[in-house]
PDB file of C-alpha atoms in Angstrom:
ATOM      1  CA  ILE A   1     -81.050  98.925 -13.813  1.00 51.00           C
ATOM      2  CA  THR A   2     -79.562  95.581 -12.815  1.00 52.00           C
ATOM      3  CA  SER A   3     -76.372  93.935 -11.647  1.00 59.00           C
ATOM      4  CA  MET A   4     -75.980  92.104 -14.992  1.00 85.00           C
ATOM      5  CA  ASN A   5     -72.677  92.847 -16.733  1.00 92.00           C
ATOM      6  CA  CYS A   6     -71.894  94.107 -20.210  1.00 95.00           C
ATOM      7  CA  ILE A   7     -71.206  91.374 -22.771  1.00 95.00           C
ATOM      8  CA  LEU A   8     -68.204  93.250 -24.187  1.00 96.00           C
ATOM      9  CA  CYS A   9     -66.415  94.932 -21.276  1.00 96.00           C
ATOM     10  CA  ASN A  10     -67.940  93.049 -18.310  1.00 94.00           C
ATOM     11  CA  ASN A  11     -68.776  96.340 -16.600  1.00 93.00           C
ATOM     12  CA  THR A  12     -71.923  96.431 -14.493  1.00 91.00           C
ATOM     13  CA  LEU A  13     -75.013  97.668 -16.336  1.00 90.00           C
ATOM     14  CA  GLN A  14     -76.402  99.214 -13.177  1.00 84.00           C
ATOM     15  CA  ASN A  15     -75.888 102.720 -14.522  1.00 80.00           C
ATOM     16  CA  SER A  16     -76.619 101.961 -18.170  1.00 90.00           C
ATOM     17  CA  SER A  17     -79.128 103.958 -20.185  1.00 94.00           C
ATOM     18  CA  ILE A  18     -82.270 102.517 -21.754  1.00 95.00           C
ATOM     19  CA  VAL A  19     -82.307 102.545 -25.568  1.00 96.00           C
ATOM     20  CA  HIS A  20     -85.597 100.742 -26.240  1.00 96.00           C
ATOM     21  CA  THR A  21     -88.299  99.023 -24.198  1.00 94.00           C
ATOM     22  CA  ASN A  22     -90.595  97.445 -26.806  1.00 93.00           C
ATOM     23  CA  VAL A  23     -88.667  94.220 -27.556  1.00 94.00           C
ATOM     24  CA  ARG A  24     -90.184  91.958 -30.209  1.00 92.00           C
ATOM     25  CA  GLY A  25     -90.894  88.435 -28.972  1.00 88.00           C
ATOM     26  CA  ASP A  26     -90.834  89.324 -25.280  1.00 89.00           C
ATOM     27  CA  ILE A  27     -94.203  88.012 -24.109  1.00 86.00           C
ATOM     28  CA  GLY A  28     -93.553  88.955 -20.472  1.00 86.00           C
ATOM     29  CA  LYS A  29     -92.654  92.559 -21.434  1.00 88.00           C
ATOM     30  CA  ASN A  30     -89.668  92.578 -19.065  1.00 88.00           C
ATOM     31  CA  ALA A  31     -86.892  92.874 -21.635  1.00 92.00           C
ATOM     32  CA  LYS A  32     -85.225  96.111 -22.631  1.00 94.00           C
ATOM     33  CA  ILE A  33     -82.333  97.282 -24.786  1.00 96.00           C
ATOM     34  CA  VAL A  34     -79.649  99.159 -22.846  1.00 96.00           C
ATOM     35  CA  LYS A  35     -76.362 100.950 -23.531  1.00 96.00           C
ATOM     36  CA  CYS A  36     -73.287 100.336 -21.374  1.00 96.00           C
ATOM     37  CA  TYR A  37     -71.960 103.604 -19.954  1.00 94.00           C
ATOM     38  CA  ASN A  38     -68.392 102.272 -20.027  1.00 95.00           C
ATOM     39  CA  CYS A  39     -67.899 100.936 -23.585  1.00 96.00           C
ATOM     40  CA  SER A  40     -71.180 102.109 -25.195  1.00 96.00           C
ATOM     41  CA  HIS A  41     -72.164  98.584 -26.211  1.00 97.00           C
ATOM     42  CA  ILE A  42     -75.900  98.116 -26.762  1.00 97.00           C
ATOM     43  CA  GLN A  43     -77.441  94.814 -25.656  1.00 96.00           C
ATOM     44  CA  LEU A  44     -80.530  92.916 -24.588  1.00 94.00           C
ATOM     45  CA  LEU A  45     -81.353  92.852 -20.886  1.00 91.00           C
ATOM     46  CA  GLU A  46     -83.816  91.007 -18.634  1.00 81.00           C
ATOM     47  CA  TYR A  47     -84.877  88.284 -21.052  1.00 72.00           C
ATOM     48  CA  GLY A  48     -85.159  85.151 -18.946  1.00 61.00           C
ATOM     49  CA  ASN A  49     -86.215  82.373 -21.336  1.00 62.00           C
ATOM     50  CA  ASN A  50     -83.914  79.533 -22.366  1.00 63.00           C
ATOM     51  CA  LEU A  51     -82.427  80.806 -25.627  1.00 64.00           C
ATOM     52  CA  LYS A  52     -80.622  77.525 -26.354  1.00 68.00           C
ATOM     53  CA  CYS A  53     -83.966  75.727 -26.355  1.00 70.00           C
ATOM     54  CA  HIS A  54     -85.381  78.611 -28.369  1.00 66.00           C
ATOM     55  CA  TYR A  55     -82.899  78.017 -31.197  1.00 71.00           C
ATOM     56  CA  ASP A  56     -82.856  74.217 -30.952  1.00 74.00           C
ATOM     57  CA  THR A  57     -86.579  74.172 -31.723  1.00 76.00           C
ATOM     58  CA  ASP A  58     -86.205  76.755 -34.530  1.00 76.00           C
ATOM     59  CA  SER A  59     -88.506  79.097 -32.612  1.00 75.00           C
ATOM     60  CA  GLN A  60     -86.833  82.184 -34.078  1.00 76.00           C
ATOM     61  CA  SER A  61     -88.036  81.331 -37.580  1.00 79.00           C
ATOM     62  CA  LYS A  62     -91.457  80.315 -36.282  1.00 79.00           C
ATOM     63  CA  GLU A  63     -91.791  83.746 -34.693  1.00 78.00           C
ATOM     64  CA  ILE A  64     -90.735  85.428 -37.966  1.00 79.00           C
ATOM     65  CA  VAL A  65     -93.267  83.346 -39.926  1.00 78.00           C
ATOM     66  CA  LYS A  66     -96.029  84.430 -37.539  1.00 79.00           C
ATOM     67  CA  THR A  67     -95.012  88.099 -37.303  1.00 76.00           C
ATOM     68  CA  PHE A  68     -94.604  88.643 -41.060  1.00 73.00           C
ATOM     69  CA  ASN A  69     -97.236  86.152 -42.254  1.00 81.00           C
ATOM     70  CA  THR A  70     -94.731  84.269 -44.385  1.00 82.00           C
ATOM     71  CA  THR A  71     -93.258  80.758 -44.760  1.00 87.00           C
ATOM     72  CA  ILE A  72     -89.869  79.113 -44.257  1.00 86.00           C
ATOM     73  CA  GLU A  73     -89.696  78.571 -48.019  1.00 89.00           C
ATOM     74  CA  VAL A  74     -90.121  82.320 -48.673  1.00 86.00           C
ATOM     75  CA  ILE A  75     -87.480  83.110 -46.035  1.00 86.00           C
ATOM     76  CA  ILE A  76     -85.026  80.778 -47.785  1.00 90.00           C
ATOM     77  CA  GLU A  77     -85.782  82.253 -51.236  1.00 91.00           C
ATOM     78  CA  LYS A  78     -85.003  85.747 -49.918  1.00 90.00           C
ATOM     79  CA  GLU A  79     -81.899  84.330 -48.265  1.00 92.00           C
ATOM     80  CA  LYS A  80     -80.696  83.135 -51.692  1.00 94.00           C
ATOM     81  CA  VAL A  81     -80.830  86.709 -53.020  1.00 93.00           C
ATOM     82  CA  GLU A  82     -78.830  87.872 -49.991  1.00 94.00           C
ATOM     83  CA  ILE A  83     -76.275  85.103 -50.576  1.00 96.00           C
ATOM     84  CA  LYS A  84     -75.905  86.140 -54.224  1.00 96.00           C
ATOM     85  CA  ARG A  85     -74.950  89.623 -52.990  1.00 95.00           C
ATOM     86  CA  ARG A  86     -72.603  88.124 -50.405  1.00 97.00           C
ATOM     87  CA  LEU A  87     -70.804  85.877 -52.908  1.00 97.00           C
ATOM     88  CA  TYR A  88     -70.487  88.720 -55.411  1.00 96.00           C
ATOM     89  CA  HIS A  89     -68.930  90.954 -52.762  1.00 97.00           C
ATOM     90  CA  MET A  90     -66.458  88.306 -51.608  1.00 98.00           C
ATOM     91  CA  CYS A  91     -65.399  87.123 -55.067  1.00 97.00           C
ATOM     92  CA  ASN A  92     -65.536  90.311 -57.140  1.00 96.00           C
ATOM     93  CA  GLU A  93     -64.739  93.050 -54.631  1.00 96.00           C
ATOM     94  CA  LEU A  94     -62.698  91.321 -51.925  1.00 97.00           C
ATOM     95  CA  LYS A  95     -61.113  88.976 -54.499  1.00 98.00           C
ATOM     96  CA  ILE A  96     -61.410  85.902 -52.247  1.00 98.00           C
ATOM     97  CA  ASP A  97     -60.881  82.599 -54.045  1.00 97.00           C
ATOM     98  CA  PHE A  98     -62.435  79.566 -52.343  1.00 98.00           C
ATOM     99  CA  THR A  99     -60.948  77.093 -54.840  1.00 98.00           C
ATOM    100  CA  ASN A 100     -59.476  74.080 -53.004  1.00 98.00           C
ATOM    101  CA  LYS A 101     -59.829  75.928 -49.685  1.00 98.00           C
ATOM    102  CA  GLN A 102     -60.844  74.368 -46.359  1.00 98.00           C
ATOM    103  CA  VAL A 103     -63.854  76.421 -45.221  1.00 98.00           C
ATOM    104  CA  LEU A 104     -65.891  76.560 -42.024  1.00 98.00           C
ATOM    105  CA  ASP A 105     -69.264  78.283 -41.917  1.00 98.00           C
ATOM    106  CA  MET A 106     -70.467  78.952 -38.382  1.00 98.00           C
ATOM    107  CA  GLY A 107     -74.207  79.051 -37.701  1.00 96.00           C
ATOM    108  CA  SER A 108     -75.214  77.780 -41.142  1.00 96.00           C
ATOM    109  CA  GLY A 109     -78.933  77.721 -40.414  1.00 95.00           C
ATOM    110  CA  TYR A 110     -80.825  76.226 -43.343  1.00 95.00           C
ATOM    111  CA  GLN A 111     -77.548  75.397 -45.163  1.00 97.00           C
ATOM    112  CA  THR A 112     -78.416  77.820 -47.968  1.00 97.00           C
ATOM    113  CA  PHE A 113     -75.059  79.613 -48.001  1.00 98.00           C
ATOM    114  CA  VAL A 114     -72.904  76.483 -47.851  1.00 98.00           C
ATOM    115  CA  LYS A 115     -74.845  74.889 -50.700  1.00 97.00           C
ATOM    116  CA  GLU A 116     -74.475  77.981 -52.913  1.00 97.00           C
ATOM    117  CA  LEU A 117     -70.763  78.230 -52.032  1.00 98.00           C
ATOM    118  CA  LYS A 118     -70.222  74.572 -52.919  1.00 98.00           C
ATOM    119  CA  ASN A 119     -72.061  75.047 -56.222  1.00 97.00           C
ATOM    120  CA  LYS A 120     -69.814  77.988 -57.115  1.00 97.00           C
ATOM    121  CA  PHE A 121     -66.573  76.370 -55.856  1.00 98.00           C
ATOM    122  CA  PRO A 122     -66.963  72.566 -56.197  1.00 98.00           C
ATOM    123  CA  THR A 123     -63.393  71.881 -55.038  1.00 98.00           C
ATOM    124  CA  CYS A 124     -63.637  73.735 -51.724  1.00 98.00           C
ATOM    125  CA  ILE A 125     -64.073  71.556 -48.639  1.00 98.00           C
ATOM    126  CA  ILE A 126     -66.866  72.855 -46.401  1.00 98.00           C
ATOM    127  CA  ASP A 127     -67.603  72.155 -42.754  1.00 98.00           C
ATOM    128  CA  SER A 128     -70.959  73.523 -41.620  1.00 98.00           C
ATOM    129  CA  VAL A 129     -71.567  74.059 -37.901  1.00 97.00           C
ATOM    130  CA  GLU A 130     -75.196  74.643 -36.900  1.00 95.00           C
ATOM    131  CA  PRO A 131     -76.285  74.137 -33.264  1.00 92.00           C
ATOM    132  CA  SER A 132     -79.927  73.476 -34.211  1.00 91.00           C
ATOM    133  CA  GLU A 133     -80.341  69.986 -35.669  1.00 92.00           C
ATOM    134  CA  LYS A 134     -83.963  70.778 -36.493  1.00 91.00           C
ATOM    135  CA  ARG A 135     -83.015  73.846 -38.524  1.00 92.00           C
ATOM    136  CA  SER A 136     -80.234  72.129 -40.468  1.00 94.00           C
ATOM    137  CA  GLU A 137     -82.416  69.080 -41.247  1.00 94.00           C
ATOM    138  CA  LEU A 138     -85.276  71.282 -42.459  1.00 93.00           C
ATOM    139  CA  GLY A 139     -82.866  73.330 -44.553  1.00 94.00           C
ATOM    140  CA  CYS A 140     -81.306  70.245 -46.129  1.00 96.00           C
ATOM    141  CA  LYS A 141     -84.769  69.054 -47.114  1.00 95.00           C
ATOM    142  CA  ILE A 142     -85.982  72.355 -48.576  1.00 94.00           C
ATOM    143  CA  ASN A 143     -82.636  73.173 -50.244  1.00 94.00           C
ATOM    144  CA  ASN A 144     -82.074  69.595 -51.417  1.00 95.00           C
ATOM    145  CA  VAL A 145     -78.581  69.556 -49.919  1.00 95.00           C
ATOM    146  CA  ASN A 146     -76.272  66.671 -50.796  1.00 93.00           C
ATOM    147  CA  LYS A 147     -74.906  65.779 -47.355  1.00 92.00           C
ATOM    148  CA  GLY A 148     -72.095  63.837 -48.995  1.00 93.00           C
ATOM    149  CA  LEU A 149     -70.621  67.103 -50.301  1.00 95.00           C
ATOM    150  CA  ILE A 150     -70.879  69.161 -47.095  1.00 97.00           C
ATOM    151  CA  ASN A 151     -69.898  68.046 -43.603  1.00 97.00           C
ATOM    152  CA  ILE A 152     -72.716  69.230 -41.312  1.00 97.00           C
ATOM    153  CA  GLU A 153     -72.152  69.156 -37.566  1.00 96.00           C
ATOM    154  CA  ASN A 154     -74.797  70.087 -34.994  1.00 95.00           C
ATOM    155  CA  CYS A 155     -72.509  71.462 -32.322  1.00 94.00           C
ATOM    156  CA  TYR A 156     -70.853  74.633 -31.001  1.00 94.00           C
ATOM    157  CA  ILE A 157     -67.426  76.156 -31.642  1.00 96.00           C
ATOM    158  CA  ASP A 158     -66.378  75.287 -28.103  1.00 95.00           C
ATOM    159  CA  ASN A 159     -62.959  74.464 -26.650  1.00 96.00           C
ATOM    160  CA  GLU A 160     -63.219  70.809 -27.657  1.00 97.00           C
ATOM    161  CA  TYR A 161     -64.031  71.701 -31.256  1.00 97.00           C
ATOM    162  CA  ALA A 162     -61.125  74.169 -31.344  1.00 98.00           C
ATOM    163  CA  ALA A 163     -58.673  71.615 -29.970  1.00 98.00           C
ATOM    164  CA  ILE A 164     -59.691  68.979 -32.552  1.00 98.00           C
ATOM    165  CA  ASN A 165     -59.621  71.418 -35.496  1.00 98.00           C
ATOM    166  CA  LYS A 166     -56.606  73.565 -34.629  1.00 98.00           C
ATOM    167  CA  SER A 167     -55.240  75.558 -37.629  1.00 98.00           C
ATOM    168  CA  LYS A 168     -57.489  73.608 -39.994  1.00 98.00           C
ATOM    169  CA  TYR A 169     -59.338  76.278 -41.965  1.00 98.00           C
ATOM    170  CA  ASP A 170     -58.253  78.698 -44.685  1.00 98.00           C
ATOM    171  CA  ILE A 171     -61.486  80.676 -44.411  1.00 98.00           C
ATOM    172  CA  VAL A 172     -64.035  80.935 -41.593  1.00 98.00           C
ATOM    173  CA  THR A 173     -67.372  82.689 -42.087  1.00 98.00           C
ATOM    174  CA  ALA A 174     -70.090  83.732 -39.631  1.00 98.00           C
ATOM    175  CA  TRP A 175     -73.068  85.485 -41.194  1.00 98.00           C
ATOM    176  CA  HIS A 176     -75.341  87.227 -38.686  1.00 97.00           C
ATOM    177  CA  VAL A 177     -74.411  84.912 -35.839  1.00 96.00           C
ATOM    178  CA  PHE A 178     -72.474  87.050 -33.340  1.00 97.00           C
ATOM    179  CA  GLU A 179     -75.406  89.282 -32.477  1.00 96.00           C
ATOM    180  CA  HIS A 180     -77.081  86.153 -31.040  1.00 93.00           C
ATOM    181  CA  ILE A 181     -74.239  85.226 -28.658  1.00 93.00           C
ATOM    182  CA  ASP A 182     -74.043  86.064 -24.947  1.00 90.00           C
ATOM    183  CA  LYS A 183     -70.864  86.619 -22.885  1.00 90.00           C
ATOM    184  CA  SER A 184     -69.376  83.434 -24.407  1.00 93.00           C
ATOM    185  CA  ILE A 185     -68.684  85.620 -27.460  1.00 96.00           C
ATOM    186  CA  HIS A 186     -65.065  86.099 -26.294  1.00 97.00           C
ATOM    187  CA  ASP A 187     -64.414  82.350 -25.956  1.00 97.00           C
ATOM    188  CA  ILE A 188     -65.890  81.734 -29.394  1.00 97.00           C
ATOM    189  CA  LEU A 189     -63.677  84.378 -31.007  1.00 98.00           C
ATOM    190  CA  THR A 190     -60.647  82.797 -29.316  1.00 97.00           C
ATOM    191  CA  ASN A 191     -61.703  79.427 -30.711  1.00 98.00           C
ATOM    192  CA  LEU A 192     -62.240  80.824 -34.220  1.00 98.00           C
ATOM    193  CA  LYS A 193     -58.733  82.262 -34.101  1.00 97.00           C
ATOM    194  CA  GLN A 194     -57.380  78.875 -33.021  1.00 98.00           C
ATOM    195  CA  ILE A 195     -59.061  76.873 -35.803  1.00 98.00           C
ATOM    196  CA  THR A 196     -58.013  79.315 -38.556  1.00 98.00           C
ATOM    197  CA  LYS A 197     -54.647  78.853 -40.235  1.00 98.00           C
ATOM    198  CA  PRO A 198     -52.050  81.615 -39.759  1.00 97.00           C
ATOM    199  CA  GLY A 199     -52.735  84.103 -42.526  1.00 97.00           C
ATOM    200  CA  GLY A 200     -56.223  82.703 -43.006  1.00 98.00           C
ATOM    201  CA  LEU A 201     -59.390  84.784 -43.236  1.00 98.00           C
ATOM    202  CA  ILE A 202     -62.238  85.193 -40.763  1.00 98.00           C
ATOM    203  CA  LEU A 203     -65.340  86.970 -42.091  1.00 98.00           C
ATOM    204  CA  ILE A 204     -67.968  88.111 -39.579  1.00 98.00           C
ATOM    205  CA  GLU A 205     -71.085  90.021 -40.580  1.00 98.00           C
ATOM    206  CA  VAL A 206     -73.507  91.562 -38.059  1.00 98.00           C
ATOM    207  CA  PRO A 207     -76.389  94.064 -38.213  1.00 98.00           C
ATOM    208  CA  ASN A 208     -75.353  97.720 -37.935  1.00 98.00           C
ATOM    209  CA  GLU A 209     -76.827  99.573 -34.968  1.00 98.00           C
ATOM    210  CA  ASN A 210     -76.361 102.806 -36.926  1.00 98.00           C
ATOM    211  CA  ASP A 211     -78.863 101.698 -39.573  1.00 98.00           C
ATOM    212  CA  GLU A 212     -80.782 104.922 -40.251  1.00 95.00           C
ATOM    213  CA  LEU A 213     -84.140 103.114 -40.283  1.00 96.00           C
ATOM    214  CA  LEU A 214     -83.795 102.480 -36.541  1.00 96.00           C
ATOM    215  CA  GLN A 215     -84.799 106.126 -36.124  1.00 95.00           C
ATOM    216  CA  LEU A 216     -88.326 105.025 -37.119  1.00 95.00           C
ATOM    217  CA  GLU A 217     -90.325 103.673 -34.178  1.00 94.00           C
ATOM    218  CA  LYS A 218     -92.198 101.117 -36.303  1.00 92.00           C
ATOM    219  CA  TYR A 219     -88.875  99.780 -37.587  1.00 94.00           C
ATOM    220  CA  SER A 220     -87.138  99.725 -34.200  1.00 96.00           C
ATOM    221  CA  ASN A 221     -90.135  97.892 -32.690  1.00 94.00           C
ATOM    222  CA  ILE A 222     -89.495  95.091 -35.202  1.00 92.00           C
ATOM    223  CA  ASN A 223     -85.696  95.075 -35.149  1.00 94.00           C
ATOM    224  CA  TYR A 224     -85.055  95.247 -31.409  1.00 96.00           C
ATOM    225  CA  MET A 225     -85.839  91.624 -30.593  1.00 93.00           C
ATOM    226  CA  ILE A 226     -85.228  88.819 -28.126  1.00 90.00           C
ATOM    227  CA  HIS A 227     -83.150  86.969 -30.728  1.00 89.00           C
ATOM    228  CA  HIS A 228     -80.347  89.549 -30.623  1.00 93.00           C
ATOM    229  CA  MET A 229     -78.159  89.792 -27.551  1.00 94.00           C
ATOM    230  CA  SER A 230     -75.966  92.535 -29.048  1.00 96.00           C
ATOM    231  CA  TYR A 231     -76.379  95.556 -31.316  1.00 98.00           C
ATOM    232  CA  PHE A 232     -73.021  96.523 -32.803  1.00 98.00           C
ATOM    233  CA  ASN A 233     -71.821  99.690 -34.449  1.00 98.00           C
ATOM    234  CA  GLU A 234     -68.376 100.212 -35.979  1.00 98.00           C
ATOM    235  CA  LYS A 235     -66.910 101.390 -32.663  1.00 98.00           C
ATOM    236  CA  THR A 236     -68.184  98.509 -30.502  1.00 98.00           C
ATOM    237  CA  PHE A 237     -67.487  95.919 -33.208  1.00 98.00           C
ATOM    238  CA  SER A 238     -63.876  97.137 -33.308  1.00 98.00           C
ATOM    239  CA  TYR A 239     -63.746  97.044 -29.498  1.00 98.00           C
ATOM    240  CA  LEU A 240     -64.832  93.388 -29.553  1.00 98.00           C
ATOM    241  CA  LEU A 241     -62.183  92.377 -32.114  1.00 98.00           C
ATOM    242  CA  ASN A 242     -59.362  94.291 -30.432  1.00 97.00           C
ATOM    243  CA  LYS A 243     -60.261  92.902 -27.012  1.00 96.00           C
ATOM    244  CA  ASN A 244     -59.822  89.394 -28.413  1.00 96.00           C
ATOM    245  CA  ASN A 245     -56.474  90.088 -30.120  1.00 95.00           C
ATOM    246  CA  LEU A 246     -57.904  90.090 -33.636  1.00 96.00           C
ATOM    247  CA  ASN A 247     -55.989  93.200 -34.582  1.00 95.00           C
ATOM    248  CA  SER A 248     -55.500  92.828 -38.332  1.00 98.00           C
ATOM    249  CA  TYR A 249     -58.900  93.679 -39.764  1.00 98.00           C
ATOM    250  CA  THR A 250     -61.021  96.097 -41.744  1.00 98.00           C
ATOM    251  CA  ILE A 251     -64.705  96.781 -41.179  1.00 98.00           C
ATOM    252  CA  GLN A 252     -66.876  97.493 -44.195  1.00 98.00           C
ATOM    253  CA  HIS A 253     -70.398  98.907 -44.265  1.00 98.00           C
ATOM    254  CA  VAL A 254     -72.626  96.662 -46.371  1.00 98.00           C
ATOM    255  CA  GLN A 255     -76.325  96.743 -47.266  1.00 97.00           C
ATOM    256  CA  ARG A 256     -78.480  93.608 -47.183  1.00 96.00           C
ATOM    257  CA  TYR A 257     -81.895  95.108 -47.937  1.00 95.00           C
ATOM    258  CA  GLY A 258     -82.751  97.027 -51.070  1.00 94.00           C
ATOM    259  CA  LEU A 259     -84.146 100.455 -51.899  1.00 93.00           C
ATOM    260  CA  LYS A 260     -87.741  99.191 -52.191  1.00 91.00           C
ATOM    261  CA  ASN A 261     -87.586  97.887 -48.630  1.00 92.00           C
ATOM    262  CA  PHE A 262     -86.272 101.280 -47.462  1.00 93.00           C
ATOM    263  CA  ILE A 263     -89.055 103.141 -49.271  1.00 92.00           C
ATOM    264  CA  ASN A 264     -91.679 100.798 -47.850  1.00 91.00           C
ATOM    265  CA  TRP A 265     -90.568 101.500 -44.260  1.00 92.00           C
ATOM    266  CA  MET A 266     -90.497 105.237 -44.930  1.00 91.00           C
ATOM    267  CA  TYR A 267     -93.795 105.539 -46.803  1.00 89.00           C
ATOM    268  CA  SER A 268     -95.720 102.253 -46.248  1.00 85.00           C
ATOM    269  CA  MET A 269     -95.977 101.371 -49.937  1.00 76.00           C
ATOM    270  CA  GLY A 270     -97.379  97.882 -49.300  1.00 70.00           C
ATOM    271  CA  MET A 271     -96.296  94.268 -48.920  1.00 58.00           C
ATOM    272  CA  ASP A 272     -94.862  93.992 -52.448  1.00 64.00           C
ATOM    273  CA  TYR A 273     -92.003  96.213 -51.295  1.00 60.00           C
ATOM    274  CA  SER A 274     -91.374  94.626 -47.906  1.00 64.00           C
ATOM    275  CA  ASN A 275     -88.195  92.626 -47.228  1.00 71.00           C
ATOM    276  CA  ASP A 276     -86.817  93.429 -50.676  1.00 86.00           C
ATOM    277  CA  MET A 277     -83.195  92.268 -50.689  1.00 91.00           C
ATOM    278  CA  ASN A 278     -80.243  94.023 -52.307  1.00 92.00           C
ATOM    279  CA  ASP A 279     -80.064  92.014 -55.548  1.00 91.00           C
ATOM    280  CA  VAL A 280     -76.736  92.774 -57.253  1.00 89.00           C
ATOM    281  CA  SER A 281     -77.957  91.230 -60.523  1.00 88.00           C
ATOM    282  CA  THR A 282     -80.792  93.764 -60.964  1.00 89.00           C
ATOM    283  CA  THR A 283     -79.459  96.889 -59.216  1.00 89.00           C
ATOM    284  CA  ASN A 284     -80.028  99.996 -61.362  1.00 93.00           C
ATOM    285  CA  GLU A 285     -78.233 103.355 -61.375  1.00 96.00           C
ATOM    286  CA  ILE A 286     -80.539 104.934 -58.777  1.00 95.00           C
ATOM    287  CA  GLU A 287     -80.138 101.973 -56.421  1.00 94.00           C
ATOM    288  CA  ARG A 288     -76.347 102.035 -56.839  1.00 95.00           C
ATOM    289  CA  PHE A 289     -76.277 105.744 -55.971  1.00 97.00           C
ATOM    290  CA  TRP A 290     -78.420 105.057 -52.885  1.00 97.00           C
ATOM    291  CA  LEU A 291     -76.142 102.188 -51.813  1.00 96.00           C
ATOM    292  CA  GLN A 292     -72.993 104.268 -52.274  1.00 96.00           C
ATOM    293  CA  SER A 293     -74.543 107.086 -50.213  1.00 97.00           C
ATOM    294  CA  LYS A 294     -75.374 104.715 -47.357  1.00 97.00           C
ATOM    295  CA  ILE A 295     -71.859 103.271 -47.365  1.00 97.00           C
ATOM    296  CA  LYS A 296     -70.348 106.766 -47.373  1.00 97.00           C
ATOM    297  CA  ASN A 297     -72.570 107.861 -44.462  1.00 97.00           C
ATOM    298  CA  LYS A 298     -71.984 104.570 -42.580  1.00 98.00           C
ATOM    299  CA  ASN A 299     -75.694 103.990 -42.010  1.00 98.00           C
ATOM    300  CA  THR A 300     -76.032 100.692 -43.853  1.00 98.00           C
ATOM    301  CA  ASP A 301     -77.939  97.830 -42.251  1.00 97.00           C
ATOM    302  CA  ALA A 302     -74.867  95.608 -41.709  1.00 98.00           C
ATOM    303  CA  LEU A 303     -71.154  95.572 -40.899  1.00 98.00           C
ATOM    304  CA  LEU A 304     -68.624  93.110 -42.305  1.00 98.00           C
ATOM    305  CA  ALA A 305     -65.325  92.455 -40.532  1.00 98.00           C
ATOM    306  CA  ILE A 306     -62.577  91.013 -42.751  1.00 98.00           C
ATOM    307  CA  ILE A 307     -59.975  89.617 -40.366  1.00 98.00           C
ATOM    308  CA  ILE A 308     -56.524  88.206 -41.192  1.00 98.00           C
ATOM    309  CA  ASN A 309     -55.516  85.664 -38.573  1.00 98.00           C
ATOM    310  CA  GLU A 310     -52.044  86.477 -37.286  1.00 92.00           C
TER     311      GLU A 310
END
């Protein structure tokens, strides 16, 4: 296909197989999703636009607003439901206590998660790193974030950041960030390891390439997009962590979107069901059974790596 190399194993993608050719957001129709024959990693190929500029101008959200006929405010409200699920999982199931902890959230976007975390754990100290100044400023405005309580930096977790903040953090989080990163993904993982205290936690959540809805063409046409460089499954996610000497970890299958969203994609029930998030506060017995079945069959829509820094 090309001489471009695999993001994970650096093997040439010349003999890779094509997974999908209709890539959302690719105006030039040159992009494709391919699978590396060496490590089986699935990634974006042949997208030539400047992705840094793309994120700096918050073009990803603009494209979502246009595609789904929605608003930034609605996106953030749905994000709050997702964060409720995330906090419940961390505090009640993983038993993580953020009290008095030094926390870094990488790729904080509209600052919704860091605000909710600070509200729940007022004594934790939070550093928020978000490369897009435009996105963080808009999020602070919509979410009414008190900048005096959260340290927001518009930068990258590069070598300079790692050197300045060595062994600083008890807990590092990255929610749906790593699927957006190119071959620098290995350097960033090295830097996250460096800034986390020995024995500290690193939590990384990414979409799951084994999500059963990807078998539907209408769903895959939406979810294979220019915004995602990588599409991980449990095997390739493990490969990435092991390759970067993050060997003490577990990977959990988690579900972001709810049963109504699943039904809507299967049977086109209408917009009232679309983008329904997995709300732990209203989940009923049927939804819990559905969630447990997805976790058991490992076809949830996301993967969560819980890493202990050694």
